[in-house]
Coordinates of C-alpha atoms in Angstrom, one line a residue:
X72 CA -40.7 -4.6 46.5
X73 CA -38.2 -3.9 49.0
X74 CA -34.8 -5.0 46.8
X75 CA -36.7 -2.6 43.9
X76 CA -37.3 0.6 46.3
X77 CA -33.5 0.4 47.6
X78 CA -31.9 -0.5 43.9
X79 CA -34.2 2.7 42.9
X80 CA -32.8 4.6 45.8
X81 CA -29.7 3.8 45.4
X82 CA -29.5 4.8 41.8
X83 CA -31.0 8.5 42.4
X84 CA -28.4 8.9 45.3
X85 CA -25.4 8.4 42.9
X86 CA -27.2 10.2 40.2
X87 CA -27.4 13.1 42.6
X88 CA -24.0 13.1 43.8
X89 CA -22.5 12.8 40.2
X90 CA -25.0 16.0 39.3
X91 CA -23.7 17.8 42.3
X92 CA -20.1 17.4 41.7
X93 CA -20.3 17.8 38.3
X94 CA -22.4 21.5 39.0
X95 CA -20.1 23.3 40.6
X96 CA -19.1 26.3 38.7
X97 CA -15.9 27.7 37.8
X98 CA -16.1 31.5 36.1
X99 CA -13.1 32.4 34.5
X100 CA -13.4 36.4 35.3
X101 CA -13.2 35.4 39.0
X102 CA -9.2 34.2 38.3
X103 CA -8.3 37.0 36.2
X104 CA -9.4 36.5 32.7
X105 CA -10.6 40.0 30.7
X106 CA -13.0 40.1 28.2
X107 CA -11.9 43.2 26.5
X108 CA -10.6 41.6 23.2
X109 CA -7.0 42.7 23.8
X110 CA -5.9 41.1 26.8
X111 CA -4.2 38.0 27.0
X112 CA -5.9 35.5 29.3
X113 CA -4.1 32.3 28.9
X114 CA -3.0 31.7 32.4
X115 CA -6.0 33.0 33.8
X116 CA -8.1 30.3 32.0
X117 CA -5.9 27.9 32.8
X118 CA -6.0 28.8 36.5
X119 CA -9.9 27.9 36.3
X120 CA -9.6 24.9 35.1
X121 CA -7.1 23.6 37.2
X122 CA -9.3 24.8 40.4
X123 CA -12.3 23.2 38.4
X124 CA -9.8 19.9 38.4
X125 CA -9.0 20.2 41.9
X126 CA -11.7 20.1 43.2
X127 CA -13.4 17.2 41.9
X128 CA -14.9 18.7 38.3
X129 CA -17.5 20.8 37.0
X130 CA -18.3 23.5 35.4
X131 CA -15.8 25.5 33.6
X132 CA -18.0 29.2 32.9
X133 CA -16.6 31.6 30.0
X134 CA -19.6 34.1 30.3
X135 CA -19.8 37.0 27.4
X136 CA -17.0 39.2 25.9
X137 CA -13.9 38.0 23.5
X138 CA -10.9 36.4 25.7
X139 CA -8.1 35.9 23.6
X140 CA -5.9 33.2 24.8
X141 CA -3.1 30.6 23.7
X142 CA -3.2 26.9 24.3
X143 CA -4.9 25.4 26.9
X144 CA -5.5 22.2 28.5
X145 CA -8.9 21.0 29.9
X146 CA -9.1 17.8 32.3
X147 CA -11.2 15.3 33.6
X148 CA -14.8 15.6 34.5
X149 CA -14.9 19.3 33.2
X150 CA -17.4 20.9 31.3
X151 CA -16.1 24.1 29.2
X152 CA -19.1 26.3 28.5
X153 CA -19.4 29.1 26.6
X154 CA -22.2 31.2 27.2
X155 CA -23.9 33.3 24.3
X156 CA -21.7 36.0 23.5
X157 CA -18.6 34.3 24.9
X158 CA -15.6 34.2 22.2
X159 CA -12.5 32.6 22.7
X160 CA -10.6 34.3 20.5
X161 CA -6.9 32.6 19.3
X162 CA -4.0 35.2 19.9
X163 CA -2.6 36.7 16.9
X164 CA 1.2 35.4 18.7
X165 CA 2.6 32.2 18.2
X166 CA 4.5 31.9 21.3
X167 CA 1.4 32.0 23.3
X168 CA 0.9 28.9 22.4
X169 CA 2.3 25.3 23.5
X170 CA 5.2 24.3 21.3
X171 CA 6.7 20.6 20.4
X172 CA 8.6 19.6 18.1
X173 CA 9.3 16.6 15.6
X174 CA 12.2 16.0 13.8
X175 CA 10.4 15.6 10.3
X176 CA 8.4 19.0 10.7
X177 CA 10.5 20.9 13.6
X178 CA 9.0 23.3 15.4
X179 CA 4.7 23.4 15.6
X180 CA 2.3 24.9 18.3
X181 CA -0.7 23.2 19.5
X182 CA -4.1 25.3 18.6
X183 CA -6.6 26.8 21.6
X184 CA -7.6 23.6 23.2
X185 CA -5.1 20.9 23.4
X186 CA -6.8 17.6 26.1
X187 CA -4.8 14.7 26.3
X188 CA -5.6 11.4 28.9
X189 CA -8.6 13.2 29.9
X190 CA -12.1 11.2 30.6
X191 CA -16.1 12.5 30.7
X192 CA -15.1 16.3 29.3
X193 CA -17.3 18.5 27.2
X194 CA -17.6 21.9 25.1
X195 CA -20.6 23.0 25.1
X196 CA -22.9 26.3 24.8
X197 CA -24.1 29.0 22.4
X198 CA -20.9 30.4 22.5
X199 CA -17.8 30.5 20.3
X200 CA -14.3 29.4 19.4
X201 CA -12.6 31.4 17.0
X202 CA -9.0 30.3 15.6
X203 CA -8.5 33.7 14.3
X204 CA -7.3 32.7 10.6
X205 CA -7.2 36.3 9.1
X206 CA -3.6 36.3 11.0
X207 CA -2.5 33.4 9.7
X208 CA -3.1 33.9 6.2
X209 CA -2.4 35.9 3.5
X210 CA -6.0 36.5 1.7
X211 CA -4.9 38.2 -1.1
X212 CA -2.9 35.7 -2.9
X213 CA -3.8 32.1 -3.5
X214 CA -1.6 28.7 -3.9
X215 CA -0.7 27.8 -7.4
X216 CA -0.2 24.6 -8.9
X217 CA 3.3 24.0 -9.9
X218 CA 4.1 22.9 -13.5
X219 CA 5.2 19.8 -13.0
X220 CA 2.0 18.3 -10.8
X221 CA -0.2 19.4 -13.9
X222 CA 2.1 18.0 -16.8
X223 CA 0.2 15.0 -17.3
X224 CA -3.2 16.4 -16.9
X225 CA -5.6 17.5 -20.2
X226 CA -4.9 21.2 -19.6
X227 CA -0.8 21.5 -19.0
X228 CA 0.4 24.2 -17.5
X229 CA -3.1 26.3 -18.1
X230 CA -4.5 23.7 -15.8
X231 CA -7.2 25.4 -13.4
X232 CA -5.7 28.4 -14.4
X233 CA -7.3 31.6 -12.8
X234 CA -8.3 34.7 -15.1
X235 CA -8.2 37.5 -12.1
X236 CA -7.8 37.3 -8.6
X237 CA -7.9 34.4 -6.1
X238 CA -10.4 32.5 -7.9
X239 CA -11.1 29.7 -5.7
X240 CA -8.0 29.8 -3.6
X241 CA -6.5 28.3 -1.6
X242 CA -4.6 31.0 -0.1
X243 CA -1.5 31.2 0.8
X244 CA -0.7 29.9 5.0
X245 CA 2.0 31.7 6.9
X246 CA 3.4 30.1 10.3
X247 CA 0.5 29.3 12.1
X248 CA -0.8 27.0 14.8
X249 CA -2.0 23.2 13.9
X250 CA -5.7 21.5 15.4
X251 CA -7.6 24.3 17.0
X252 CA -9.3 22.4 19.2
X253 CA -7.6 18.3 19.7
X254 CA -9.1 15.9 22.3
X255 CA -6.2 12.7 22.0
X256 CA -6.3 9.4 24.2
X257 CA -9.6 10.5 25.8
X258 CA -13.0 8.7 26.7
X259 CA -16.5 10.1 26.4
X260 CA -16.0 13.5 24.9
X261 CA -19.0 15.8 23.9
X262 CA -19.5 18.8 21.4
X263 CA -22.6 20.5 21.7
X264 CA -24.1 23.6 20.3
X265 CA -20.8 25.6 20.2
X266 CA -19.7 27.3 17.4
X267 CA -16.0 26.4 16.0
X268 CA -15.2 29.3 13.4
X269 CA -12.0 30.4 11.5
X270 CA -9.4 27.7 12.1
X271 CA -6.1 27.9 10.9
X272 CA -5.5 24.3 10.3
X273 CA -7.6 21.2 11.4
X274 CA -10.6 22.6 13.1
X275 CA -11.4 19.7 15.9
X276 CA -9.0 16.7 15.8
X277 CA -10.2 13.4 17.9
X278 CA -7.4 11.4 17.8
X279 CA -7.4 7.8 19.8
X280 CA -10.4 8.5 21.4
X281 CA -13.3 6.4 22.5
X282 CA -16.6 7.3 22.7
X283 CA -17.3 10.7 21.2
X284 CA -20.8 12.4 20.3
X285 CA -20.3 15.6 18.7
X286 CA -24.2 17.3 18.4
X287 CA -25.8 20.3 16.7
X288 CA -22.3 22.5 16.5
X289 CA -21.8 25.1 13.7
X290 CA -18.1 24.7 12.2
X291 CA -17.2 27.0 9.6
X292 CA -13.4 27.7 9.2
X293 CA -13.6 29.3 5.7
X294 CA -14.0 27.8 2.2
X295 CA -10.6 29.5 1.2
X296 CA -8.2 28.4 3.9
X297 CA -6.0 25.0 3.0
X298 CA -5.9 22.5 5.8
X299 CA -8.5 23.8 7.7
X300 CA -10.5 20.5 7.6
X301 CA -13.4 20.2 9.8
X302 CA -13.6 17.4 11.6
X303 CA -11.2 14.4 11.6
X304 CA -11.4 11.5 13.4
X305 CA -8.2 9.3 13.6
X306 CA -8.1 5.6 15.1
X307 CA -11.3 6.8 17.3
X308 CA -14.0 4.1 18.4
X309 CA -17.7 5.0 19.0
X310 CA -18.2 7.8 17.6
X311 CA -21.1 9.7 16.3
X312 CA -21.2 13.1 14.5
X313 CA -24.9 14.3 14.6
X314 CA -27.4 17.7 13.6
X315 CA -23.9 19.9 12.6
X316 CA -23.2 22.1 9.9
X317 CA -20.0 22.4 8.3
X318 CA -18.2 24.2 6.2
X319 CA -14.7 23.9 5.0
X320 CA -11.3 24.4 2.9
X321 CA -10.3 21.4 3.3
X322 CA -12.2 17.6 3.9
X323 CA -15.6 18.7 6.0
X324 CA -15.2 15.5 7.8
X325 CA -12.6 12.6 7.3
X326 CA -11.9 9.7 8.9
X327 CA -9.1 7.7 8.7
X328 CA -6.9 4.8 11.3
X329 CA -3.9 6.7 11.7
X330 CA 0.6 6.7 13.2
X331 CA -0.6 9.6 15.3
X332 CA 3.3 10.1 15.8
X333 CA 3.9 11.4 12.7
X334 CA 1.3 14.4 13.9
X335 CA 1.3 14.6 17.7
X336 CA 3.9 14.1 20.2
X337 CA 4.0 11.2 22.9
X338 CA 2.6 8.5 20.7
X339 CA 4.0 4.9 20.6
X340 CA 3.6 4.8 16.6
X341 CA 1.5 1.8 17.1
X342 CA -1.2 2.0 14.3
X343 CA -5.1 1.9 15.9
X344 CA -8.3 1.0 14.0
X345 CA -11.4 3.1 13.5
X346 CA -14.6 2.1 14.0
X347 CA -18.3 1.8 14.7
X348 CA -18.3 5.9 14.0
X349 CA -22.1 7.1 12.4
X350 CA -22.4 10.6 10.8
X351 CA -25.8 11.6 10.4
X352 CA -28.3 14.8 9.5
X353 CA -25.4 16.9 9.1
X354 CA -25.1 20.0 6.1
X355 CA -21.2 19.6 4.5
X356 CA -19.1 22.1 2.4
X357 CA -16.0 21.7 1.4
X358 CA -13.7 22.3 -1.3
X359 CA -11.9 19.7 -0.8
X360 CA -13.7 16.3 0.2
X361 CA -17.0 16.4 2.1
X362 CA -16.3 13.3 3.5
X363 CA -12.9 11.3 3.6
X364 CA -12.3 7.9 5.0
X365 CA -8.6 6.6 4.6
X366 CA -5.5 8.2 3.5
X367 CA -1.8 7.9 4.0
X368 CA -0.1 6.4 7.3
X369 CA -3.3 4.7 7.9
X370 CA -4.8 1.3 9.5
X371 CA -8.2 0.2 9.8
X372 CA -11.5 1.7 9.5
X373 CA -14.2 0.0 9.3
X374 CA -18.2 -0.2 10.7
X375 CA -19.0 3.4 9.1
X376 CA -22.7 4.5 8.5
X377 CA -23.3 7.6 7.1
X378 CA -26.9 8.9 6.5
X379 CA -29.5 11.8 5.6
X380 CA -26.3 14.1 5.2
X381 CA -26.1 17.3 2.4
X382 CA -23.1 17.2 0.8
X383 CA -22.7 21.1 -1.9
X384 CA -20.9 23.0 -3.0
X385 CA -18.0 20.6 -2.5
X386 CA -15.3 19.6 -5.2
X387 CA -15.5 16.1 -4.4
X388 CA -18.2 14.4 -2.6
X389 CA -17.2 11.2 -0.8
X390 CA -14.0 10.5 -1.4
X391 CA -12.7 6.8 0.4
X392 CA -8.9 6.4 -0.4
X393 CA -6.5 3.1 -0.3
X394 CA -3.1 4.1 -0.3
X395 CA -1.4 2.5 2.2
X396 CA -1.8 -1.0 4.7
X397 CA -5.0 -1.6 6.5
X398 CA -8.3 -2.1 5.3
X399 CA -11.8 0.3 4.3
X400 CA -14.6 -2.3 4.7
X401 CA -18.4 -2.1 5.9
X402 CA -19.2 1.5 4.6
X403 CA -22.6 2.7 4.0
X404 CA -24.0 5.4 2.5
X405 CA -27.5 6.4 2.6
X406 CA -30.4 9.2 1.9
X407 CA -28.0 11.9 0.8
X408 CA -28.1 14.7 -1.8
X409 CA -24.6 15.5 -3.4
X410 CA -23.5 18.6 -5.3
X411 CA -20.0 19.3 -6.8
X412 CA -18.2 21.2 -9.0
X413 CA -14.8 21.8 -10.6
X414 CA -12.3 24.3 -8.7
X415 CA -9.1 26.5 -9.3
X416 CA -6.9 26.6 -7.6
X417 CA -4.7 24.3 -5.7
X418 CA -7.8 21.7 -4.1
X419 CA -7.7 18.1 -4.2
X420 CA -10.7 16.5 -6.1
X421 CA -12.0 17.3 -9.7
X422 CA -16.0 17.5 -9.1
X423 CA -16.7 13.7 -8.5
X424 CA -19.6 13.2 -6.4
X425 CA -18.4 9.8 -5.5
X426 CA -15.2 8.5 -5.5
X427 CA -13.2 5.7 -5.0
X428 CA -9.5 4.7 -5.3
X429 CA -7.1 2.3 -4.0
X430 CA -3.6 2.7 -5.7
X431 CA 0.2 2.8 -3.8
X432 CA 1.1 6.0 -2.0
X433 CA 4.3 4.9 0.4
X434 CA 7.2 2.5 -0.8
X435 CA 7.6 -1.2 1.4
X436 CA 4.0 -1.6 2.8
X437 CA 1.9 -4.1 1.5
X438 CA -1.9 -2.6 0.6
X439 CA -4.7 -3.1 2.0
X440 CA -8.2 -3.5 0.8
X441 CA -11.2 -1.7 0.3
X442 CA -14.4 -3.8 0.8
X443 CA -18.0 -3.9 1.2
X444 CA -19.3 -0.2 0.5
X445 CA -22.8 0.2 -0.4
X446 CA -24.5 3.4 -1.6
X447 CA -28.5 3.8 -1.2
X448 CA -31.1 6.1 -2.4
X449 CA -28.2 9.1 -3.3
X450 CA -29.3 11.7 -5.6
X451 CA -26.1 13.9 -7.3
X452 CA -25.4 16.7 -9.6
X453 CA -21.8 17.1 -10.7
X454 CA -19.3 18.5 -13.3
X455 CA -17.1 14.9 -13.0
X456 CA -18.5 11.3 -13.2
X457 CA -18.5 8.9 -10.3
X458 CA -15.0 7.0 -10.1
X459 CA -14.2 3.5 -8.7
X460 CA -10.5 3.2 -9.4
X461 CA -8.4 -0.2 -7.8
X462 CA -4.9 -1.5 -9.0
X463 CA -3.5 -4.9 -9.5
X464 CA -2.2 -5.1 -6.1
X465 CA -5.4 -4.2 -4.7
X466 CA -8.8 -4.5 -6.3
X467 CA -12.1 -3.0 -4.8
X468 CA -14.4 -5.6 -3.6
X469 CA -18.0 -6.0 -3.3
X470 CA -19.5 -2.2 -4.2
X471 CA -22.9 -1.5 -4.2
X472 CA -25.0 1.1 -6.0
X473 CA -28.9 1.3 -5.3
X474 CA -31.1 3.8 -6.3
X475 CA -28.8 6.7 -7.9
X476 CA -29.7 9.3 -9.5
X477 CA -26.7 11.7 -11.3
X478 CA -26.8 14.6 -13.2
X479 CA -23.9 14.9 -14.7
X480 CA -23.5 19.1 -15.7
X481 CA -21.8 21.4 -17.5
X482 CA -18.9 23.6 -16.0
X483 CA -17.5 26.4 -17.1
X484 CA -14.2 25.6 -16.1
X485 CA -13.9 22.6 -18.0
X486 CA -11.4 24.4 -20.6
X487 CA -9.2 24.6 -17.6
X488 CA -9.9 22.0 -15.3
X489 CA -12.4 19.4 -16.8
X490 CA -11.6 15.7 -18.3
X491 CA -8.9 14.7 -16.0
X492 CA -8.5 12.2 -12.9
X493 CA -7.5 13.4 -9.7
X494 CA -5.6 10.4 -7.3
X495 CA -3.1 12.8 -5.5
X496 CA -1.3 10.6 -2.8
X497 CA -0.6 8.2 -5.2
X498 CA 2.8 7.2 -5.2
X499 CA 3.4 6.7 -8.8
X500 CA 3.7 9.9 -11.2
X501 CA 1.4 8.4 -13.7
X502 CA -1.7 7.5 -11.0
X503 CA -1.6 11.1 -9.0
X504 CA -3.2 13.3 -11.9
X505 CA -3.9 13.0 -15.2
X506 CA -6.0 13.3 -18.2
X507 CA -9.0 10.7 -18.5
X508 CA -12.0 10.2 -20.6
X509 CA -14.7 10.8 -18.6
X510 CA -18.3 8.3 -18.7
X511 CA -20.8 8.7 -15.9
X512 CA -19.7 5.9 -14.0
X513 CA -16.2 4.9 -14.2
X514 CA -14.8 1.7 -12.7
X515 CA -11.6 -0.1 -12.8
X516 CA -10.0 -3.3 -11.2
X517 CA -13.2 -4.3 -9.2
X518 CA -14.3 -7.8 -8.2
X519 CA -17.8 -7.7 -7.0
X520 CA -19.3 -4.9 -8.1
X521 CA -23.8 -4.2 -8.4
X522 CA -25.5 -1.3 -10.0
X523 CA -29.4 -1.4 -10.1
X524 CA -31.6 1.8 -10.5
X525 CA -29.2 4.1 -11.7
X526 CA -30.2 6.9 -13.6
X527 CA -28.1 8.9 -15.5
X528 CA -28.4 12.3 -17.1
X529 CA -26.5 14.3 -19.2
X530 CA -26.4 17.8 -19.6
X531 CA -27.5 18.7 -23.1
X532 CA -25.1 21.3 -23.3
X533 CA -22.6 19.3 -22.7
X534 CA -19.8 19.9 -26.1
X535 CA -16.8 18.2 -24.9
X536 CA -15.7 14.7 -26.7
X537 CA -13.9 13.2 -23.6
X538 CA -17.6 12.7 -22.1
X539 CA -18.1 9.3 -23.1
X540 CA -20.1 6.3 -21.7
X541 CA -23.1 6.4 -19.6
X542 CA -20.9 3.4 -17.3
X543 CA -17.5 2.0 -18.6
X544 CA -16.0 -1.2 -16.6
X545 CA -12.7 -2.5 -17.0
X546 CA -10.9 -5.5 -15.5
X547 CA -13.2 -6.4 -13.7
X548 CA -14.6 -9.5 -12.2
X549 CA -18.2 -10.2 -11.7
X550 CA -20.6 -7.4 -12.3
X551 CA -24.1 -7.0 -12.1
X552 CA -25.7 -4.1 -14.2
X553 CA -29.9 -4.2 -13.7
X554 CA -32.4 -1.0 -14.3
X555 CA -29.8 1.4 -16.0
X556 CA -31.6 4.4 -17.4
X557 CA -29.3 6.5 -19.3
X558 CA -27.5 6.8 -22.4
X559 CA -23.7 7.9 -23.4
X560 CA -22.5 11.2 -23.5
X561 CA -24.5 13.3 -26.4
X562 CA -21.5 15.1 -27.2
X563 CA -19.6 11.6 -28.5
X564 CA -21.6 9.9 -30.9
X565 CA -19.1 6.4 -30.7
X566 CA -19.9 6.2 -27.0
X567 CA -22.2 3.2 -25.4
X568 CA -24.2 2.8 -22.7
X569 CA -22.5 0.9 -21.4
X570 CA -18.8 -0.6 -22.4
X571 CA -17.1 -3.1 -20.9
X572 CA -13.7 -4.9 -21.1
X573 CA -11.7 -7.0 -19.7
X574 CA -13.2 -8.7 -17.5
X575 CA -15.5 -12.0 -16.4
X576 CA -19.1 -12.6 -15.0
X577 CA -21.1 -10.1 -16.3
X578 CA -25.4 -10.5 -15.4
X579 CA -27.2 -7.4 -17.7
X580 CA -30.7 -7.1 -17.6
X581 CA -30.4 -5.9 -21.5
X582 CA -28.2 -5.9 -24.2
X583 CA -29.1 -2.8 -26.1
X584 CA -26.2 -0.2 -26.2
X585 CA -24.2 -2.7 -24.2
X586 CA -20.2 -3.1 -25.7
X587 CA -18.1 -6.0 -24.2
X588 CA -14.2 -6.2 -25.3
X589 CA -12.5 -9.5 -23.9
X590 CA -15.4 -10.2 -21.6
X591 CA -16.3 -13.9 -20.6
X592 CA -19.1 -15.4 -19.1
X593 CA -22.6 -12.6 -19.9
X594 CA -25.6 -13.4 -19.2
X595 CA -28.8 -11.4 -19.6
X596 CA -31.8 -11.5 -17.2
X597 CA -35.2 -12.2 -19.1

């Protein structure tokens, strides 16, 4: 009884000290910082978290008013908190914020919070962060698609083209600074109940980090504004992204291993995995991707669980890209409700609520693999069918679909943007985007790959002929197809339920409105 009083005593005596170090509060009005919304309080922030630092860590206090500052660095053991009503606002001036340079990109600027080597530091609050876009941008113009990126898509040059105004966007960036908020080469970071609004680029950037919880924030840095991606997460470990909203330009959340020194300064180049990383009862908009995983100049990621997430308004749903070395493997999906549509505009992604590719995008690497991905109990509506695209040099492996449900809708921008496959980042011409026929489900060079209770539906307004079968599989090795209720496009009367070529292994549990072409070795489940 003894030993278990004084282990018990013990452990409240450290949890006490750590408490009352970690309570000591810091206000930044006390070193000089104004709230007025015109003053620049930088170095007066900065001063406040240095004393925080100094003195052992704590409580970093922005109470209510607008502080507009530049870039600045929080530490070890600090807690930045914004109190309701607090704003820190980004200054409209690009030299108040920290510069760097890289020789392939020159001169950039780090956003409002830039924490490097830092351990047990935290945002959190009802207040608010504010990247102050509208300075950055010009909103009355938007991007447009060049000629030559569209020449091989249904459309030509009157691809997404935009009757009036800005249509979708994007608009058009000016210099600006990059991550608003980047925590890089740090352990046990929090986010909670801040608000993170109007980002000029990359909203919060966790790169090379290990153990991050990010909890109940609202992230919205405008559906208009290109690069302005939510949340990435580059070669990070243990992370979990929980009970957020967001809403953004570009990919809501992505997730990729990453050469951080193609991005950030003071990295070795040395390529890092991600993994075990959870995202879960979070609301996503985007048009771009709602979630990403992989991508250019990547490595690794792998042990990803996504769950009871909303994914609308979005141009493409999940989106997991192959284009470079390292591997995608152990993925899940699970209780989600997806919603896309077709965009103008200059947006990656062409409505698929799913989507998967793996095709070259850099010379002299040798490509990696995308494996094991599983989808469960997913309900969709979308103006594209699902898309599982490999190449010869790398085929997707083991995919599984269970309990699907897509409604596959009309648009009324498929004159100008509908019947085409979008695989920008591919290397080759030919694979980045181009006109396609489009069935429900579309797969391509896939070994491994099990569909069971998928239900398909067509919108009955639906006129256009490049709507075609309810799931098309070519070379392909060993496919399973069981429960499949749905039917080809209405719209194309030489379309099947299902079509299949090239390919061997193939279990069915039917074989009405079932085509094979140079398929081997199909059997049918009685």
């Amino acid at each position: 009884m003894y030993y278990l009083y004084s282990r018990f005593t013990i452990a409240v005596m450290l949890f006490l000290l750590s408490v009352s170090s970690y309570a000591q509060s810091f206000n930044i009005k006390d070193y000089g910082a104004v709230g007025d919304g015109k003053s620049i309080s930088t170095t007066a922030i900065q001063k406040t978290i240095d004393a925080c630092y100094k003195n052992g860590g704590g409580r970093v206090y922005v109470p209510a008013g607008i502080f507009i500052t530049g870039t600045v660095n929080l530490k070890s053991n600090i807690n930045l908190y914004l109190e309701n009503g607090a704003v820190l606002q980004g200054s409209e001036n690009l030299k108040d914020y920290q510069s760097y340079s890289l020789p392939q990109y020159g001169i950039n600027y780090y956003g409002i919070l830039y924490t490097v080597n830092a351990e047990n530091v935290s945002i959190t609050g009802q207040g608010t962060i504010d990247g102050n876009n509208k300075v950055f941008y010009d909103f009355e113009h938007a991007k447009k698609m060049d000629a030559n990126s569209t020449k091989l898509t249904r459309q030509k040059e009157n691809y997404r083209h935009v009757a009036s105004g800005i249509g979708d966007g994007p608009v058009v960036p000016k210099d600006r600074p990059r991550q608003m908020v980047i925590f890089s080469q740090c352990k046990n970071v929090q986010l909670r109940d801040i608000s993170l609004l109007n980002s000029p680029f990359w909203t919060l950037h966790f790169a090379d980090c290990d153990l991050v919880n990010v909890n109940g924030i609202r992230l919205w840095s405008g559906l208009l504004v290109p690069n302005a991606d939510g949340i990435d997460v580059t070669s990070c470990s243990n992370v979990v992204i929980a009970n957020s909203d967001i809403r953004s330009g570009d990919d809501a959340i992505a997730i990729v291993g990453y050469d951080h020194h193609f991005e950030i300064p003071g990295f070795s180049g040395i390529r890092h995995v991600s993994e075990n990383i959870i995202v879960t009862n979070c609301n996503l908009q985007s048009y771009s991707s709602g979630i990403r995983i992989g991508f250019l100049d990547q490595n690794t990621v792998r042990n990803v669980h996504v769950s009871h997430v909303n994914i609308t308004n979005s141009t493409r749903g999940i989106g997991i890209f192959l284009r470079d070395e390292g591997s995608l493997k152990n993925i899940s999906f699970s209780d989600m409700t997806i919603e896309t549509h077709l965009r103008t505009g200059d947006w990656w992604g062409n409505g698929e609520p799913i989507h998967i590719s793996a095709v070259r995008g850099k010379e002299l690497v040798k490509l990696g693999t995308i494996k094991n991905v599983s989808f469960d109990n997913i309900t969709c509506k979308g103006e594209n069918g699902i898309l599982i695209y490999g190449s010869d040099e790398s085929v997707i492996q083991d995919i599984k679909f269970n309990n699907i449900s897509f409604e596959l809708l009309n648009s009324k921008l498929n004159d100008v943007a509908g019947g085409n496959i979008d695989m920008r980042g591919a290397l080759a011409e030919k694979d980045q985007l181009f006109q396609h026929d489009i069935p429900g489900l579309f797969a391509h060079d896939v070994d491994g790959l099990a569909i069971n209770n998928f239900k398909l539906v067509w919108d009955s307004t639906i006129t256009q002929p490049y709507f075609t079968h309810g799931i098309e599989v070519n070379n392909f090795k060993d496919v399973k197809i069981t429960n499949f209720n749905g039917r080809a496009a209405p719209s194309n009367k030489n379309a099947y339920r299902i079509y299949l070529s090239k390919g061997d292994n193939v279990t069915l549990d039917t074989k009405d409105g079932v085509h094979t072409d140079g398929v081997t070795g199909v059997s049918v489940i009685k």
